[in-house]
Amino acid sequence: MFDKILIANRGEIALRVIRACREMGIASVAVHSTADADAMHVRMADESVCIGPAPSSASYLSMPAIISACEITGAQAIHPGYGFLSENAGFVQMLEDHGITFIGPRAEHIRIMGDKITAKDTMKALGVPCVPGSEGGVDDVNAAKSVAAEIGYPVIIKATAGGGGRGMKVAADEKGIEVAFRTARAEAKAAFGNPDVYIEKYLQRPRHIEIQVFGDGKGRAVHLGERDCSLQRRHQKVLEEAPGPAITPEQRAEIGAICADAVGKIAYAGAGTIEFLFEDGEFYFIEMNTRLQVEHPVTEAIFDVDLVRQQILVAAGEEMEFRQEDLSIRGHAIEVRINAEKVPGFTPCPGRISQYHAPGGLGVRIDSALYQGYSIPPYYDSLIGKLIVHGRDRREALARLDRALGELIVDGVDTTVPLFRALLAEPDIRNGNYSIHWLERWLEKKFH
Ligand code: ADP
C-alpha cells in the first residue's frame, strides 16, 4: 500500500480523497494555486505544495508542476479527483514514465473513452446497446443528411471530443441540419481542437441513467446499479438520485450485467460510469466517464461502500473488497449540487462566506470545502458543496432533503439552495416523474 498520496485537485473532491486516505492510514499531499492558499483542502491535508498562479492552466492543469510536487514530497500515487487531469491519457502516460501510480484506469482506456466515436464503436462491439446514429464520424453535410434521413429527425450532432455538455447541436429537420452541422464542427474545433462530429437520433423524453462500474484491472468487474441524473440544465446535472425511480430490479440486473461484463472484458481498472439515455424501457449508451463522478456519494449511500478506498486499493494492486453478490441496495439516496450561482440565470457568484452552518442528523452527508470567512475565488467551478441524504425509501429521502436544506446556512453569496426547495414542492419531482428536458421547461415557465 502507498504511504503517501498527492491529490491533484481542489474543493470538495480533494477533501473527499483526503478523508479516505486518513481512514486508510495514508499521508496526503494537497496541491494548490496561489488563489487557494487558504482553501480547506490545503488545511486538511498532511502537507501542501503551491503549484502555480490562479488560472488552472498554470496550476491544477500543470503536469510538470504536479509531478515536481510528487517528487518533492515523496508521494507515490496521484488521485486526480474529477475534472482537471482526471481523464487526460497523456498525463497518465507521463506519470508512468516517472514511476508514479495514477489512481484510475490505464491510459489506453481513458483514450478510447475520451473519443466518443471510438467509445461508441468499442461499446457496441462489447454488446452494449447504443443510440441509433452514424457509423463512426460524419465528414460533410451530405453524409449528415443521408444518415439523418435514415434514422429520422430530430437528430443531434455531437463532437467526438465533447464534454461538459458542450459541442452538441440539435437539428429538427433537413433545413436545420446544414447550420447545425457547420456550427457543431466550428464549435468543436474552437473548444476541443478537434472538429470531428457524429450523429445520433435526438431522443425526445429520455431519462439520463448511468451505471456505476468497478473493475480490478485483471478482468473482474462489478456494477453498483444506476443513478438517475435526468434533472439537468444545459446538459449539466443538478440533482442525482439512486436507485432510479423509473428502473425496475430486472432492468437494473440486466443492464448492470451487460456493463460489468463489458468492462471486465477490457480488464478495466477502478471506478467508471457508463452513461445511457433511457426511453420506453430501452437503454442507449451515450458515453463512458473513466473517473469518479461528482454524484458518486448516492451510490456509496445505498450500497454502503467507499468508492475512493476501493480506487486506492486497486491502484495499489490489491483486491477490491466486494463481489457482485455482496452488493445489495439499501434505501434511497438523493444528492443536490450546491453552486455559488444566482438563479434563474445561473450566473457564478463568487465572494466571501459570511456565515456557514452545515445540516446534520440521521442520513445526512455534506461534502463541501466551505467554512465561515472563506472567500470563493472566481477562477474555478461554481460547485461549493454537495448535500446527500439517505432514507429507507424515496419518500423519506425527500423529507430528509427538505429538512436538511432548511438547516443549511450559506450567507454572503447566492446559491442554488432556493432552487432545490422550490423543486421539492413540485409533484413531478415528488413522484420521480421527469425526463432530461423537465428542468429547463420548468425554469422557462417559472421565470419567463
Ligand atoms: P457530455 O460528455 O458533454 O456530458 P453526453 O454525451 O454525456 O455529453 O450528453 C450529455 C447530455 O446531453 C445527456 O445527459 C442528455 O441530456 C443530452 N444528450 C446527449 N445525447 C443525446 C441524444 N441522442 N438525444 C437527446 N439528448 C441527448
XYZ file of C-alpha atoms and ligand atoms in Angstrom:
475
model
C 0.000 0.000 0.000
C 1.040 3.576 -0.609
C 2.481 5.648 2.242
C 1.591 8.963 0.666
C -0.876 10.138 -1.995
C -0.986 13.501 -3.746
C -4.390 14.863 -4.676
C -4.282 16.775 -7.963
C -7.483 18.681 -7.345
C -9.205 21.189 -5.078
C -12.514 21.810 -3.311
C -14.860 19.165 -2.022
C -13.398 16.311 -4.070
C -9.900 16.927 -2.697
C -11.387 16.707 0.804
C -13.217 13.529 -0.142
C -9.941 11.853 -1.127
C -8.028 13.183 1.894
C -10.701 11.653 4.142
C -10.319 8.233 2.520
C -6.523 8.463 2.835
C -6.740 9.308 6.507
C -9.011 6.364 7.249
C -6.543 4.098 5.442
C -3.531 5.474 7.326
C -2.072 7.065 4.182
C -0.479 10.527 4.318
C -1.991 13.122 1.954
C -0.455 15.940 -0.047
C -2.591 18.840 -1.253
C -1.564 20.981 -4.196
C -2.937 24.468 -4.641
C -2.794 27.631 -6.687
C -1.903 30.959 -5.094
C -5.642 31.767 -5.070
C -6.296 28.685 -2.934
C -3.663 29.204 -0.229
C -6.450 29.420 2.392
C -8.588 26.651 0.960
C -9.914 23.863 3.147
C -8.152 21.085 1.243
C -4.809 22.764 1.992
C -5.676 22.979 5.674
C -6.898 19.422 5.890
C -4.076 17.616 4.077
C -0.930 16.490 5.884
C 1.265 18.551 3.560
C 0.701 21.068 0.805
C 2.584 22.456 -2.167
C 1.809 25.625 -4.106
C 1.946 24.689 -7.795
C 1.285 27.976 -9.555
C -0.854 31.057 -10.075
C -4.654 31.251 -10.023
C -5.560 30.208 -13.593
C -5.950 26.429 -13.620
C -3.981 26.184 -16.870
C -0.916 27.287 -14.868
C -1.654 25.291 -11.690
C -4.184 22.439 -11.458
C -3.559 21.551 -15.103
C 0.210 21.980 -14.990
C 1.587 18.457 -15.313
C 5.259 19.365 -14.651
C 4.302 21.315 -11.516
C 2.225 18.420 -10.187
C 4.905 15.834 -10.920
C 7.504 18.043 -9.217
C 5.216 18.280 -6.181
C 5.124 14.474 -6.074
C 8.888 14.254 -6.278
C 9.468 16.901 -3.612
C 7.065 15.285 -1.146
C 7.748 11.648 -1.996
C 4.128 10.888 -2.894
C 3.911 7.531 -4.692
C 0.498 7.960 -6.272
C -1.832 10.672 -7.545
C -5.587 10.793 -7.163
C -6.948 13.127 -9.848
C -10.496 13.639 -8.488
C -12.838 14.654 -11.324
C -12.309 17.347 -13.958
C -8.801 18.828 -14.389
C -6.390 15.969 -15.300
C -8.683 13.084 -14.390
C -9.310 11.994 -17.982
C -6.053 13.032 -19.588
C -4.325 9.993 -21.091
C -1.119 11.972 -21.718
C -0.871 12.760 -18.015
C -1.283 9.107 -17.072
C 1.461 8.210 -19.536
C 3.742 10.880 -18.097
C 3.188 9.581 -14.546
C 4.073 6.098 -15.669
C 7.352 7.403 -17.102
C 8.111 8.971 -13.715
C 7.216 5.851 -11.741
C 4.187 7.477 -10.109
C 0.936 5.489 -9.850
C -2.212 7.045 -11.294
C -5.273 6.183 -9.204
C -7.580 5.395 -12.079
C -7.750 3.350 -15.262
C -4.950 2.744 -17.751
C -4.110 5.451 -20.324
C -5.407 3.213 -23.101
C -8.935 3.087 -21.631
C -9.009 6.820 -20.972
C -8.006 7.409 -24.588
C -10.673 5.096 -26.017
C -13.497 6.547 -23.921
C -12.303 10.139 -24.365
C -13.050 9.948 -28.055
C -16.792 9.431 -28.233
C -16.846 7.848 -31.692
C -14.249 5.261 -30.638
C -16.042 4.790 -27.310
C -19.323 4.048 -29.068
C -17.703 1.624 -31.503
C -15.965 -0.143 -28.622
C -19.120 -0.423 -26.513
C -21.151 -1.655 -29.441
C -18.607 -4.387 -30.066
C -18.804 -5.325 -26.368
C -22.572 -5.807 -26.614
C -23.708 -2.530 -25.048
C -26.839 -1.001 -26.676
C -26.195 2.400 -28.322
C -28.271 5.332 -29.620
C -29.060 4.798 -33.336
C -26.808 7.025 -35.429
C -23.890 7.299 -37.806
C -21.329 4.512 -38.017
C -18.326 6.477 -36.850
C -17.894 10.139 -37.750
C -19.610 12.263 -40.397
C -17.392 14.462 -42.568
C -19.718 16.508 -44.775
C -23.234 17.880 -44.911
C -24.456 15.395 -47.496
C -23.317 12.444 -45.440
C -25.040 14.052 -42.431
C -28.256 14.395 -44.426
C -28.277 10.807 -45.556
C -27.652 9.470 -42.021
C -30.412 11.729 -40.680
C -32.829 10.588 -43.383
C -32.129 7.010 -42.393
C -32.551 7.365 -38.614
C -35.257 10.071 -38.807
C -35.409 13.609 -37.428
C -34.789 15.198 -34.990
C -31.100 14.387 -34.780
C -28.282 15.613 -32.562
C -24.806 16.374 -33.883
C -22.151 15.746 -31.261
C -18.428 16.429 -31.049
C -16.348 13.288 -30.679
C -14.077 15.216 -28.293
C -17.052 16.803 -26.468
C -17.540 17.044 -22.730
C -19.227 19.085 -20.036
C -22.403 19.320 -22.070
C -20.705 21.315 -24.826
C -20.381 20.622 -28.536
C -23.915 19.414 -29.281
C -26.424 20.784 -31.800
C -29.955 19.575 -32.496
C -31.487 19.635 -35.989
C -35.274 19.354 -36.223
C -35.412 18.723 -39.980
C -33.391 18.719 -43.186
C -33.482 22.528 -43.336
C -31.807 22.756 -39.946
C -29.083 20.200 -40.464
C -26.760 22.316 -42.551
C -26.463 25.053 -39.898
C -26.327 22.513 -37.054
C -23.582 20.543 -38.778
C -21.425 23.594 -39.547
C -21.823 25.229 -36.125
C -21.203 21.947 -34.306
C -17.958 21.426 -36.234
C -16.807 25.030 -35.768
C -17.589 24.950 -32.033
C -15.914 21.581 -31.599
C -12.783 22.847 -33.289
C -12.718 26.013 -31.173
C -13.494 24.299 -27.861
C -11.650 20.980 -28.205
C -9.222 21.492 -31.102
C -10.937 18.634 -32.963
C -13.796 19.331 -35.426
C -14.926 15.696 -35.798
C -18.624 15.110 -35.174
C -21.088 12.225 -35.316
C -24.854 12.000 -35.489
C -27.391 10.401 -33.184
C -31.139 10.230 -33.055
C -32.309 13.004 -30.723
C -34.443 11.334 -28.085
C -37.493 13.392 -27.094
C -38.121 12.487 -23.461
C -35.388 10.163 -22.200
C -34.040 9.891 -18.720
C -30.288 10.042 -18.094
C -29.438 6.782 -16.365
C -25.830 5.900 -15.619
C -24.369 2.663 -14.352
C -21.520 2.691 -11.844
C -18.962 0.036 -12.666
C -15.797 -1.020 -10.903
C -13.016 -3.238 -12.232
C -9.926 -4.800 -10.664
C -7.814 -4.303 -13.809
C -7.434 -8.059 -14.215
C -10.796 -8.856 -15.742
C -13.069 -8.990 -12.715
C -15.702 -6.275 -12.649
C -18.937 -5.453 -10.847
C -21.729 -2.941 -11.249
C -23.231 -0.834 -8.479
C -26.598 -0.121 -10.015
C -27.719 3.107 -11.554
C -28.065 6.790 -10.811
C -30.811 8.874 -12.368
C -29.296 12.227 -13.369
C -32.127 13.483 -15.556
C -32.512 16.805 -13.799
C -30.177 18.869 -15.961
C -29.697 22.391 -17.156
C -27.727 22.856 -20.368
C -26.793 19.159 -20.268
C -25.285 19.684 -16.793
C -26.519 17.643 -13.852
C -28.247 19.451 -10.997
C -29.691 16.664 -8.806
C -28.976 12.936 -8.823
C -30.650 10.000 -7.151
C -30.208 6.270 -6.697
C -31.864 3.951 -7.299
C -33.554 5.449 -10.355
C -37.282 5.931 -9.718
C -38.143 4.538 -13.165
C -35.882 1.478 -13.158
C -37.103 -1.990 -12.160
C -34.872 -4.536 -10.404
C -34.955 -6.669 -13.577
C -33.846 -3.766 -15.784
C -31.069 -2.942 -13.311
C -29.818 -6.507 -13.207
C -29.846 -6.800 -16.984
C -28.111 -3.541 -17.914
C -25.794 -3.838 -14.906
C -24.629 -7.282 -16.042
C -24.035 -6.000 -19.601
C -21.909 -3.126 -18.243
C -19.915 -5.224 -15.770
C -19.273 -7.776 -18.493
C -18.108 -5.087 -20.944
C -15.594 -3.512 -18.567
C -14.463 -6.923 -17.342
C -13.668 -7.948 -20.916
C -11.322 -4.966 -21.362
C -9.809 -5.507 -17.883
C -10.782 -2.025 -16.823
C -9.247 -0.777 -13.553
C -11.072 1.244 -10.926
C -14.250 3.316 -10.998
C -16.098 4.109 -14.193
C -19.526 5.265 -15.240
C -21.378 4.102 -18.321
C -23.953 6.705 -19.276
C -27.217 5.894 -21.024
C -30.337 7.592 -22.196
C -33.367 5.538 -21.166
C -36.665 5.728 -23.031
C -39.619 3.326 -23.298
C -37.790 0.656 -21.342
C -34.679 0.713 -23.565
C -31.135 1.782 -22.685
C -28.966 3.663 -25.205
C -25.261 4.177 -24.457
C -24.004 7.771 -24.856
C -20.586 7.852 -23.204
C -18.306 6.423 -20.540
C -16.571 8.501 -17.893
C -13.314 6.932 -16.755
C -13.164 8.556 -13.337
C -15.005 9.103 -10.080
C -18.187 11.129 -10.715
C -19.392 14.156 -8.771
C -22.516 12.153 -7.899
C -20.739 9.022 -6.597
C -21.969 9.546 -2.997
C -25.544 8.462 -3.788
C -24.162 5.089 -4.861
C -21.957 4.917 -1.753
C -25.017 5.590 0.404
C -27.268 2.862 -0.970
C -24.534 0.212 -1.296
C -22.672 1.183 1.875
C -19.281 1.239 0.138
C -16.369 3.701 -0.032
C -15.540 4.018 -3.722
C -12.404 6.098 -3.171
C -10.996 3.471 -0.819
C -11.631 0.831 -3.493
C -9.921 3.009 -6.110
C -6.844 3.273 -3.900
C -6.791 -0.475 -3.172
C -6.995 -1.429 -6.840
C -4.369 1.143 -7.843
C -2.042 -0.370 -5.231
C -2.535 -3.800 -6.799
C -4.799 -5.127 -4.053
C -8.223 -6.709 -4.450
C -11.413 -4.718 -4.378
C -13.403 -5.574 -1.287
C -16.693 -6.596 -2.908
C -18.047 -9.167 -5.309
C -21.273 -8.750 -7.219
C -23.166 -10.967 -4.774
C -22.088 -8.774 -1.818
C -23.692 -5.706 -3.365
C -27.291 -5.031 -2.492
C -29.290 -1.823 -2.325
C -30.462 -0.371 0.960
C -32.901 2.541 0.776
C -32.769 5.616 -1.422
C -30.289 8.496 -1.737
C -30.501 11.943 -3.340
C -27.732 14.469 -3.981
C -28.160 18.148 -4.791
C -25.329 20.228 -6.211
C -24.963 23.472 -4.305
C -23.428 26.010 -6.630
C -22.471 29.617 -5.904
C -24.790 30.848 -8.627
C -27.661 33.247 -8.896
C -30.881 31.589 -10.086
C -32.536 31.850 -12.655
C -29.582 32.957 -14.814
C -27.170 30.618 -13.002
C -24.516 33.319 -13.146
C -21.500 32.471 -10.970
C -21.473 34.320 -7.707
C -18.036 34.159 -6.066
C -17.427 36.045 -2.814
C -16.936 35.784 0.914
C -18.970 33.379 3.028
C -20.126 35.489 5.960
C -21.987 32.669 7.702
C -21.963 28.909 7.222
C -23.801 26.191 9.024
C -23.971 22.643 7.694
C -27.002 20.448 8.338
C -26.618 17.182 10.207
C -28.587 14.354 11.729
C -29.565 10.917 10.550
C -28.904 10.144 6.900
C -27.309 13.491 6.018
C -23.888 13.881 4.386
C -22.272 17.138 3.331
C -19.268 17.083 1.018
C -18.072 20.667 0.946
C -14.906 22.684 1.365
C -16.736 25.743 2.716
C -16.083 27.398 6.028
C -17.166 30.665 7.596
C -14.997 33.515 6.344
C -13.856 31.607 3.251
C -13.689 33.597 0.030
C -14.815 31.626 -3.021
C -12.321 32.519 -5.757
C -13.704 33.458 -9.179
C -11.363 31.195 -11.158
C -12.886 27.758 -10.790
C -16.070 25.723 -10.972
C -19.001 27.157 -9.009
C -19.766 23.894 -7.156
C -19.302 24.708 -3.468
C -20.843 21.667 -1.896
C -22.973 18.598 -2.236
C -25.769 17.653 0.120
C -26.530 13.957 0.103
C -29.411 12.411 2.001
C -30.218 8.759 2.547
C -33.531 7.315 3.689
C -35.278 3.962 3.908
C -37.230 4.856 0.800
C -37.622 7.746 -1.657
C -40.291 9.479 0.443
C -38.071 9.514 3.481
C -35.106 10.751 1.414
C -37.206 13.621 0.043
C -38.426 14.631 3.507
C -34.864 14.471 4.799
C -33.613 16.589 1.906
C -36.193 19.257 2.628
C -35.329 19.189 6.322
C -31.561 19.384 5.661
C -31.897 22.223 3.135
C -33.839 24.103 5.808
C -30.942 23.762 8.253
C -28.233 24.764 5.795
C -26.976 28.343 6.072
C -24.687 29.789 3.407
C -24.655 33.582 3.651
C -22.666 36.088 1.629
C -23.175 34.603 -1.830
C -26.174 33.465 -3.855
C -26.571 29.699 -4.124
C -28.784 27.143 -5.837
C -30.390 26.169 -2.489
C -33.655 28.098 -3.137
C -33.983 26.256 -6.452
C -33.990 22.883 -4.670
C -36.537 24.000 -2.113
C -38.826 25.095 -4.960
C -38.242 21.835 -6.835
C -39.194 19.778 -3.781
C -42.661 21.337 -3.885
C -43.266 20.079 -7.436
C -45.492 16.991 -7.792
C -43.380 15.690 -10.717
C -40.260 15.756 -8.565
C -42.057 14.187 -5.624
C -43.307 11.437 -7.934
C -39.976 10.933 -9.699
C -41.651 11.797 -12.957
C -39.117 13.761 -15.014
C -37.035 13.486 -18.192
C -33.849 15.303 -19.223
C -35.950 18.210 -20.530
C -38.120 18.690 -17.437
C -35.929 21.211 -15.583
C -35.391 23.586 -18.493
C -39.112 23.622 -19.261
C -39.908 24.272 -15.615
C -37.352 27.115 -15.395
C -38.792 28.611 -18.563
C -42.334 28.550 -17.149
C -41.330 29.832 -13.744
C -39.021 32.673 -14.665
C -40.058 33.930 -18.121
P -21.067 15.347 -22.273
O -19.848 14.496 -22.393
O -20.847 16.717 -22.827
O -21.664 15.334 -20.907
P -23.079 13.390 -23.193
O -22.941 12.597 -24.425
O -22.843 12.691 -21.895
O -22.136 14.707 -23.291
O -24.513 14.040 -23.142
C -24.871 14.958 -22.117
C -26.381 15.174 -22.110
O -26.815 15.640 -23.420
C -27.201 13.928 -21.858
O -27.334 13.630 -20.476
C -28.522 14.347 -22.490
O -29.204 15.251 -21.644
C -28.088 15.108 -23.734
N -27.994 14.210 -24.920
C -26.871 13.607 -25.399
N -27.165 12.801 -26.467
C -28.495 12.902 -26.680
C -29.424 12.291 -27.615
N -29.028 11.435 -28.565
N -30.746 12.627 -27.510
C -31.177 13.504 -26.550
N -30.340 14.094 -25.645
C -29.039 13.799 -25.686
